[in-house]
């Protein structure tokens, strides 16, 4: 392969003018839950040798930062299952250009790791929690664990994390009864709650539009309890969530990728745990960074090749995911294999 000339660093701009500054880095596809919307019950995980090492992730992120990436989110699978994750956080926060490293976790291992993650420089935490009733939690996650998540949240606060976000996927026929309890709990505990619509990325390909409990439905349930919610202007133009204010103060966020796609302001790219760049959750193409990393290139050539791959990935980004349109194609990989 010939080594392309280094690009002028004009940022990672796609054909529609979207500037990409956020990279989601999946560190594993393994998980200690089996959420129905994310992976099959009999999920098979990749052997460790197929996952990028921390040194490989660091090399990719250095190139991505040089190209314009400013924020990172570590995800998975369950990222806290990856041994030594605080070590990776420490390596990434030190990279020139990276302004913030965040983490999405199911929280089961947070009690053990929150202090080390904070010490390593992790800036923000998103914890997924769909239900406060242990039976509903286990029906969604197909494993128990609610108590450990709540312990993990308490530990995260003791470790100094502020503005912790709770992400709750809403599924019709399953989680309606959890919406008000989650809202009450998060308001009382000072947690930033966000409801997310169920996307067609489940491991069993069983998604149907009928299962999507839309953001509007969730807002109607909340309004019956708390009064009408008022939408707020976006604090950050790239943010997928729209925040709403409760009549008596405090906010709740909605990520509505199915009913109100935000593709037009998407600023995200993804690196899967096995080293593939993706330009969208719904990408049907991947760009193989691991092949570059594992070929014997001199460091400068490797960096140039990775930068070219990233630019190709960005250039090929489609205008929108197209869920609900005739041309929509479900990606082969489920959410846990991509990195949410
Ligand atoms: N295991 C971690 C967790 O659960 O937060 C990180 C990975 S998980 C794939 C990241 C986020 O994706 C979680 O908030 C999860 O609820 C969400 N998610 C997974 N599958 C989804 C789907 N089909 N539709 C919408 N959100 C989904
Ligand atoms: Fe695991 Fe997160 Fe997927 Fe649930 S959503 S199965 S916790 S990776």
XYZ file of N, CA and C in Angstrom, residues 3-218:
648
model
N 1.843 5.117 0.799
C 1.519 5.972 1.946
C 1.056 7.328 1.444
N -0.191 7.730 1.764
C -0.675 9.021 1.275
C 0.040 10.177 1.951
N 0.066 11.296 1.266
C 0.673 12.492 1.861
C -0.183 12.951 3.034
N 0.442 13.546 4.066
C -0.359 14.031 5.186
C -1.359 15.085 4.705
N -2.574 15.012 5.233
C -3.607 15.953 4.801
C -3.440 17.279 5.517
N -3.930 18.326 4.874
C -4.038 19.592 5.604
C -5.069 19.363 6.701
N -4.802 19.826 7.921
C -5.733 19.552 9.009
C -6.873 20.555 9.004
N -7.866 20.263 8.144
C -9.031 21.140 8.053
C -10.163 20.597 8.891
N -9.889 19.562 9.685
C -10.948 18.925 10.466
C -11.581 17.809 9.672
N -12.382 17.017 10.368
C -13.014 15.857 9.750
C -14.403 16.259 9.264
N -14.448 16.842 8.066
C -15.694 17.396 7.524
C -16.217 16.463 6.445
N -17.492 16.110 6.513
C -18.031 15.182 5.515
C -18.657 15.933 4.340
N -19.247 15.175 3.416
C -19.776 15.770 2.196
C -20.954 16.709 2.468
N -21.517 16.640 3.680
C -22.672 17.482 4.014
C -22.282 18.617 4.963
N -20.964 18.790 5.127
C -20.474 19.892 5.946
C -20.456 19.618 7.441
N -20.768 18.381 7.834
C -20.746 18.075 9.268
C -19.304 17.887 9.728
N -18.968 18.561 10.817
C -17.612 18.502 11.365
C -17.611 17.474 12.493
N -16.688 16.519 12.419
C -16.661 15.421 13.392
C -15.591 15.655 14.444
N -16.050 15.795 15.692
C -15.107 16.078 16.775
C -15.178 15.043 17.890
N -16.100 14.081 17.774
C -16.326 13.113 18.853
C -16.059 11.698 18.335
N -15.278 10.932 19.098
C -14.996 9.543 18.726
C -15.443 8.624 19.854
N -16.295 7.670 19.515
C -16.720 6.639 20.470
C -15.788 5.458 20.323
N -15.127 5.096 21.386
C -14.131 4.023 21.331
C -14.659 2.843 22.121
N -14.975 1.757 21.424
C -15.407 0.554 22.134
C -14.157 -0.224 22.549
N -14.138 -0.657 23.814
C -12.947 -1.356 24.306
C -13.178 -2.856 24.458
N -14.417 -3.281 24.323
C -14.724 -4.713 24.381
C -16.148 -4.932 23.890
N -16.431 -6.128 23.383
C -17.826 -6.469 23.078
C -18.424 -7.322 24.199
N -17.602 -7.731 25.163
C -18.099 -8.560 26.271
C -19.049 -7.746 27.148
N -19.957 -8.454 27.809
C -20.834 -7.762 28.749
C -21.287 -8.692 29.854
N -21.592 -8.099 31.001
C -22.106 -8.873 32.135
C -23.630 -8.766 32.237
N -24.279 -8.063 31.303
C -25.738 -8.108 31.152
C -26.049 -8.627 29.742
N -27.324 -8.828 29.483
C -27.739 -9.315 28.160
C -28.967 -8.539 27.701
N -28.866 -7.197 27.751
C -30.029 -6.359 27.453
C -30.664 -6.785 26.122
N -31.970 -6.932 26.149
C -32.673 -7.489 24.990
C -32.527 -6.592 23.766
N -32.364 -5.281 23.988
C -32.299 -4.354 22.855
C -30.902 -4.253 22.259
N -29.931 -4.988 22.820
C -28.526 -4.770 22.449
C -27.810 -6.028 21.964
N -28.116 -7.180 22.568
C -27.357 -8.387 22.210
C -28.230 -9.622 22.365
N -27.880 -10.702 21.666
C -28.651 -11.930 21.843
C -28.294 -12.594 23.167
N -29.205 -13.441 23.658
C -28.950 -14.139 24.927
C -27.713 -15.023 24.827
N -27.505 -15.605 23.656
C -26.364 -16.511 23.486
C -25.205 -15.800 22.777
N -25.003 -14.524 23.124
C -23.953 -13.740 22.447
C -22.597 -14.446 22.533
N -21.871 -14.388 21.427
C -20.505 -14.925 21.397
C -19.574 -13.730 21.272
N -18.558 -13.720 22.126
C -17.681 -12.553 22.175
C -16.345 -12.848 21.506
N -15.698 -11.789 21.095
C -14.420 -11.941 20.380
C -13.300 -12.305 21.337
N -12.363 -13.144 20.885
C -11.205 -13.431 21.733
C -10.346 -12.173 21.915
N -9.621 -12.117 23.046
C -8.859 -10.913 23.393
C -7.909 -10.495 22.274
N -7.335 -11.460 21.567
C -6.337 -11.127 20.540
C -6.948 -10.311 19.402
N -8.259 -10.386 19.236
C -8.896 -9.628 18.153
C -9.213 -8.192 18.557
N -9.165 -7.928 19.854
C -9.464 -6.566 20.320
C -8.206 -5.711 20.231
N -8.386 -4.428 19.984
C -7.225 -3.541 19.981
C -6.630 -3.484 21.381
N -5.308 -3.488 21.458
C -4.641 -3.294 22.750
C -4.753 -1.813 23.126
N -4.441 -1.496 24.373
C -4.463 -0.083 24.786
C -3.462 0.725 23.953
N -2.306 0.133 23.672
C -1.301 0.862 22.881
C -1.839 1.144 21.482
N -2.575 0.180 20.915
C -3.140 0.394 19.576
C -4.221 1.474 19.618
N -5.078 1.415 20.631
C -6.119 2.456 20.753
C -5.454 3.828 20.864
N -4.403 3.889 21.665
C -3.718 5.171 21.857
C -3.170 5.693 20.529
N -2.599 4.792 19.719
C -2.050 5.231 18.420
C -3.164 5.773 17.519
N -4.303 5.101 17.518
C -5.421 5.586 16.692
C -5.889 6.952 17.199
N -6.009 7.082 18.515
C -6.547 8.333 19.054
C -5.586 9.491 18.788
N -4.289 9.235 18.827
C -3.338 10.314 18.511
C -3.593 10.849 17.101
N -3.808 9.929 16.159
C -4.063 10.336 14.778
C -5.411 11.055 14.689
N -6.408 10.517 15.373
C -7.748 11.116 15.316
C -7.724 12.526 15.905
N -6.973 12.696 16.998
C -6.891 14.021 17.630
C -6.207 15.004 16.697
N -5.173 14.531 16.038
C -4.473 15.371 15.060
C -5.422 15.795 13.943
N -6.361 14.895 13.603
C -7.293 15.171 12.500
C -8.475 16.024 12.927
N -8.696 16.182 14.239
C -9.797 17.057 14.659
C -10.695 16.519 15.756
N -10.464 15.262 16.181
C -11.288 14.727 17.280
C -10.910 15.430 18.589
N -11.933 15.842 19.356
C -11.692 16.574 20.604
C -12.229 15.847 21.830
N -13.274 15.051 21.645
C -13.853 14.353 22.797
C -13.926 12.857 22.495
N -13.731 12.076 23.555
C -13.764 10.615 23.439
C -14.800 10.080 24.407
N -15.458 9.014 24.013
C -16.311 8.287 24.958
C -15.947 6.815 24.869
N -15.567 6.236 25.979
C -15.248 4.810 26.027
C -16.533 4.041 26.264
N -16.714 2.972 25.484
C -17.960 2.238 25.561
C -17.709 0.782 25.219
N -18.786 0.052 24.973
C -18.617 -1.369 24.671
C -19.894 -1.913 24.042
N -20.168 -3.183 24.276
C -20.005 -3.996 25.425
C -19.906 -3.205 26.733
N -19.444 -3.887 27.744
C -19.319 -3.208 29.025
C -17.849 -2.846 29.250
N -17.507 -1.570 29.142
C -16.094 -1.180 29.186
C -15.395 -1.526 30.498
N -16.154 -1.580 31.609
C -15.484 -1.860 32.888
C -15.073 -3.324 33.008
N -15.456 -4.144 32.038
C -14.960 -5.532 32.021
C -13.548 -5.612 31.444
N -13.117 -4.554 30.809
C -11.773 -4.568 30.206
C -10.750 -4.298 31.323
N -9.891 -5.282 31.606
C -8.966 -5.091 32.737
C -8.100 -3.847 32.547
N -7.951 -3.084 33.613
C -7.041 -1.933 33.592
C -7.593 -0.718 32.885
N -8.914 -0.586 32.774
C -9.461 0.551 32.016
C -8.936 1.916 32.503
N -8.771 2.130 33.820
C -8.234 3.441 34.246
C -6.882 3.749 33.598
N -6.099 2.713 33.323
C -4.814 2.921 32.653
C -5.040 3.520 31.260
N -6.041 2.992 30.536
C -6.336 3.534 29.206
C -6.804 4.983 29.323
N -7.668 5.256 30.301
C -8.149 6.631 30.484
C -6.954 7.569 30.673
N -6.025 7.148 31.530
C -4.848 7.982 31.803
C -4.038 8.243 30.537
N -3.902 7.212 29.682
C -3.154 7.405 28.432
C -3.878 8.391 27.514
N -5.212 8.292 27.453
C -5.959 9.096 26.477
C -6.098 10.553 26.900
N -6.246 10.800 28.212
C -6.406 12.203 28.632
C -5.140 13.009 28.369
N -4.019 12.306 28.225
C -2.762 13.019 28.010
C -2.478 13.339 26.554
N -3.347 12.937 25.641
C -3.068 13.142 24.212
C -3.415 14.579 23.809
N -2.479 15.231 23.126
C -2.688 16.634 22.711
C -3.940 16.731 21.848
N -4.796 17.689 22.158
C -6.019 17.897 21.380
C -7.244 17.286 22.031
N -7.054 16.245 22.843
C -8.204 15.612 23.498
C -8.606 16.454 24.713
N -9.854 16.925 24.672
C -10.322 17.833 25.729
C -11.098 17.118 26.818
N -11.676 15.945 26.477
C -12.513 15.275 27.467
C -12.607 13.794 27.141
N -12.451 12.963 28.165
C -12.669 11.527 28.015
C -13.839 11.150 28.923
N -14.883 10.555 28.330
C -16.085 10.164 29.067
C -16.264 8.651 28.949
N -17.203 8.131 29.713
C -17.417 6.673 29.751
C -18.911 6.369 29.809
N -19.340 5.376 29.024
C -20.691 4.830 29.169
C -20.571 3.455 29.783
N -21.339 3.194 30.837
C -21.237 1.921 31.545
C -22.604 1.493 32.044
N -22.752 0.185 32.254
C -23.985 -0.280 32.887
C -23.892 -0.174 34.403
N -22.740 0.202 34.926
C -22.602 0.515 36.342
C -22.349 -0.664 37.265
N -22.413 -1.884 36.740
C -22.290 -3.038 37.644
C -20.940 -3.094 38.356
N -19.902 -2.628 37.690
C -18.558 -2.691 38.282
C -18.055 -1.310 38.721
N -18.968 -0.376 38.768
C -18.559 1.001 39.067
C -18.123 1.159 40.523
N -18.774 0.445 41.427
C -18.409 0.603 42.848
C -16.924 0.302 43.041
N -16.421 -0.726 42.353
C -15.012 -1.104 42.486
C -14.084 -0.135 41.767
N -14.556 0.514 40.692
C -13.617 1.215 39.810
C -13.757 2.743 39.784
N -14.819 3.269 40.396
C -15.089 4.711 40.251
C -13.899 5.559 40.711
N -13.316 5.225 41.855
C -12.239 6.068 42.388
C -11.035 6.064 41.440
N -10.672 4.880 40.914
C -9.518 4.801 40.012
C -9.791 5.545 38.704
N -11.031 5.481 38.237
C -11.372 6.193 36.991
C -11.278 7.700 37.202
N -11.777 8.163 38.339
C -11.697 9.600 38.633
C -10.233 10.022 38.729
N -9.436 9.214 39.409
C -8.020 9.564 39.582
C -7.295 9.596 38.238
N -7.742 8.765 37.292
C -7.087 8.710 35.978
C -7.459 9.894 35.093
N -8.494 10.657 35.507
C -8.841 11.845 34.725
C -10.119 11.721 33.923
N -10.914 10.667 34.182
C -12.190 10.550 33.472
C -13.071 11.748 33.822
N -13.627 12.403 32.775
C -14.361 13.646 33.023
C -15.841 13.425 33.281
N -16.445 12.473 32.575
C -17.900 12.339 32.650
C -18.307 10.881 32.635
N -19.449 10.626 33.256
C -19.982 9.267 33.342
C -21.423 9.242 32.851
N -21.741 8.295 31.961
C -23.130 7.968 31.642
C -23.380 6.569 32.166
N -24.420 6.411 32.950
C -24.752 5.091 33.481
C -26.112 4.692 32.910
N -26.188 3.489 32.350
C -27.451 3.027 31.779
C -28.298 2.402 32.864
N -29.534 2.824 32.950
C -30.448 2.275 33.958
C -31.862 2.450 33.413
N -32.475 1.338 33.067
C -33.783 1.401 32.406
C -34.944 1.232 33.361
N -34.670 0.688 34.559
C -35.777 0.361 35.470
C -35.284 0.373 36.906
N -36.183 0.753 37.804
C -35.862 0.721 39.238
C -36.552 -0.439 39.943
N -37.437 -1.102 39.240
C -38.060 -2.308 39.787
C -37.139 -3.482 39.429
N -36.685 -4.249 40.428
C -35.704 -5.299 40.137
C -36.194 -6.314 39.095
N -37.517 -6.556 39.094
C -38.019 -7.540 38.125
C -38.011 -6.981 36.707
N -38.371 -5.709 36.589
C -38.348 -5.101 35.249
C -36.886 -4.964 34.791
N -36.013 -4.571 35.720
C -34.578 -4.486 35.383
C -34.117 -5.821 34.808
N -34.437 -6.901 35.495
C -33.969 -8.216 35.063
C -34.669 -8.668 33.772
N -35.902 -8.175 33.549
C -36.593 -8.539 32.303
C -35.908 -7.864 31.116
N -35.443 -6.638 31.319
C -34.762 -5.924 30.225
C -33.337 -6.455 30.064
N -32.616 -6.528 31.191
C -31.181 -6.861 31.139
C -30.938 -8.367 31.066
N -31.986 -9.142 31.329
C -31.940 -10.606 31.308
C -30.878 -11.156 32.263
N -30.550 -10.337 33.238
C -29.703 -10.723 34.371
C -30.040 -9.768 35.520
N -29.833 -10.200 36.744
C -30.049 -9.261 37.850
C -28.886 -8.280 37.953
N -29.043 -7.262 38.789
C -27.912 -6.350 38.965
C -28.288 -4.961 39.446
N -29.595 -4.713 39.647
C -30.025 -3.357 40.006
C -29.285 -2.815 41.235
N -29.177 -3.639 42.287
C -28.540 -3.145 43.513
C -27.101 -2.699 43.249
N -26.408 -3.477 42.430
C -25.006 -3.130 42.147
C -24.911 -1.827 41.363
N -25.853 -1.601 40.463
C -25.831 -0.329 39.715
C -26.029 0.840 40.690
N -26.974 0.685 41.615
C -27.236 1.778 42.564
C -26.027 1.994 43.471
N -25.381 0.903 43.868
C -24.144 1.042 44.664
C -23.062 1.741 43.837
N -22.993 1.384 42.567
C -21.994 1.995 41.683
C -22.215 3.490 41.548
N -23.471 3.892 41.431
C -23.784 5.323 41.322
C -23.366 6.062 42.592
N -23.633 5.453 43.731
C -23.247 6.097 44.999
C -21.722 6.230 45.068
N -21.016 5.186 44.637
C -19.549 5.221 44.661
C -19.020 6.294 43.710
N -19.679 6.437 42.577
C -19.226 7.437 41.599
C -19.346 8.836 42.187
N -20.405 9.063 42.929
C -20.555 10.380 43.549
C -19.516 10.596 44.625
N -19.270 9.544 45.393
C -18.221 9.677 46.431
C -16.867 9.946 45.783
N -16.659 9.389 44.582
C -15.378 9.577 43.892
C -15.270 10.964 43.268
N -16.357 11.735 43.326
C -16.278 13.116 42.863
C -16.939 13.376 41.523
N -17.540 12.359 40.897
C -18.214 12.615 39.614
C -19.457 13.452 39.859
N -19.639 14.471 39.023
C -20.812 15.339 39.084
C -21.524 15.253 37.742
N -22.752 15.708 37.692
C -23.540 15.694 36.447
C -23.555 14.308 35.801
N -23.715 13.285 36.621
C -23.783 11.923 36.075
C -25.085 11.798 35.292
N -24.981 11.212 34.089
C -26.174 11.026 33.275
C -26.682 9.607 33.421
N -27.987 9.488 33.471
C -28.626 8.172 33.452
C -29.288 8.025 32.093
N -28.927 6.989 31.355
C -29.552 6.713 30.064
C -30.556 5.590 30.227
N -31.794 5.846 29.836
C -32.847 4.841 29.963
C -33.475 4.588 28.599
N -33.368 3.358 28.103
C -34.036 2.998 26.855
C -35.486 2.649 27.197
N -36.396 3.184 26.405
C -37.826 2.934 26.666
C -38.357 1.924 25.661
N -39.040 0.908 26.165
C -39.589 -0.121 25.281
C -41.070 -0.298 25.586
N -41.876 -0.176 24.533
C -43.325 -0.267 24.722
C -43.700 -1.635 25.263
N -44.576 -1.615 26.228
C -45.038 -2.878 26.808
C -44.116 -3.405 27.894
N -43.002 -2.726 28.139
C -42.040 -3.219 29.131
C -41.668 -2.162 30.167
N -41.438 -0.933 29.719
C -40.852 0.038 30.658
C -41.761 1.238 30.986
N -43.001 1.239 30.499
C -43.871 2.403 30.770
C -43.954 2.701 32.268
N -44.066 1.638 33.066
C -44.242 1.819 34.507
C -42.990 2.304 35.218
N -41.867 2.344 34.523
C -40.595 2.761 35.136
C -40.294 4.243 34.931
N -41.063 4.863 34.030
C -40.704 6.222 33.614
C -40.837 7.222 34.761
N -41.964 7.195 35.424
C -42.161 8.148 36.529
C -41.229 7.819 37.702
N -41.099 6.539 38.117
C -40.145 6.255 39.197
C -38.713 6.681 38.863
N -38.282 6.462 37.614
C -36.926 6.895 37.236
C -36.801 8.415 37.340
N -37.821 9.103 36.857
C -37.779 10.572 36.900
C -37.725 11.060 38.344
N -38.560 10.480 39.197
C -38.554 10.885 40.614
C -37.183 10.625 41.243
N -36.666 9.426 40.999
C -35.385 9.051 41.603
C -34.281 10.012 41.148
N -34.217 10.261 39.840
C -33.125 11.098 39.317
C -33.263 12.542 39.788
N -34.504 13.020 39.876
C -34.690 14.387 40.363
C -34.233 14.493 41.818
N -34.591 13.497 42.608
C -34.240 13.551 44.034
C -32.734 13.402 44.228
N -32.106 12.588 43.357
C -30.686 12.284 43.543
C -29.772 13.230 42.769
N -30.345 14.152 41.998
C -29.507 15.080 41.224
C -28.804 14.405 40.059
N -29.462 13.403 39.464
C -28.887 12.716 38.298
C -29.580 13.236 37.039
N -28.826 13.355 35.947
C -29.364 13.902 34.694
C -29.975 12.762 33.877
N -31.285 12.658 33.879
C -31.954 11.536 33.202
C -32.182 11.840 31.723
N -31.901 10.809 30.886
C -32.198 10.920 29.452
C -32.901 9.658 28.996
N -34.009 9.838 28.314
C -34.703 8.691 27.728
C -34.255 8.539 26.274
N -34.008 7.283 25.884
C -33.511 6.993 24.531
C -34.496 6.059 23.835
N -34.818 6.385 22.584
C -35.692 5.491 21.819
C -34.934 4.239 21.385
N -35.652 3.148 21.405
C -35.127 1.834 21.006
C -34.855 1.837 19.500
N -33.590 1.584 19.122
C -33.198 1.581 17.708
C -33.034 0.142 17.199
N -33.125 -0.053 15.894
C -33.015 -1.417 15.335
C -31.564 -1.912 15.328
N -31.038 -2.145 16.522
C -29.659 -2.630 16.675
C -29.619 -3.778 17.679
N -30.751 -4.392 17.948
C -30.803 -5.504 18.900
C -30.154 -6.742 18.290
N -29.728 -7.640 19.170
C -28.974 -8.800 18.697
C -29.822 -9.879 18.078
N -31.115 -9.843 18.316
C -31.976 -10.906 17.798
C -32.781 -10.464 16.580
N -32.487 -9.258 16.081
C -33.199 -8.692 14.926
C -34.710 -8.744 15.113
N -35.153 -8.494 16.327
C -36.580 -8.581 16.627
C -37.226 -7.205 16.708
N -36.403 -6.142 16.470
C -36.930 -4.781 16.578
C -38.118 -4.580 15.649
N -39.133 -3.895 16.132
C -40.185 -3.412 15.238
C -40.593 -2.031 15.740
N -41.093 -1.225 14.828
C -41.496 0.130 15.199
C -42.506 0.121 16.332
N -43.307 -0.945 16.407
C -44.344 -1.018 17.442
C -43.741 -1.079 18.847
N -42.486 -1.507 18.960
C -41.860 -1.606 20.289
C -41.244 -0.283 20.741
N -41.179 0.673 19.822
C -40.528 1.950 20.166
C -41.502 2.797 20.980
N -41.154 2.992 22.227
C -41.927 3.923 23.048
C -41.285 5.284 22.791
N -41.932 6.078 21.954
C -41.308 7.302 21.458
C -41.142 8.362 22.546
N -40.256 9.284 22.267
C -40.018 10.368 23.214
C -41.306 11.118 23.539
N -42.163 11.306 22.529
C -43.413 12.047 22.775
C -44.294 11.285 23.766
N -44.299 9.947 23.648
C -45.094 9.139 24.589
C -44.537 9.273 26.004
N -43.208 9.245 26.113
C -42.579 9.354 27.441
C -42.875 10.736 28.036
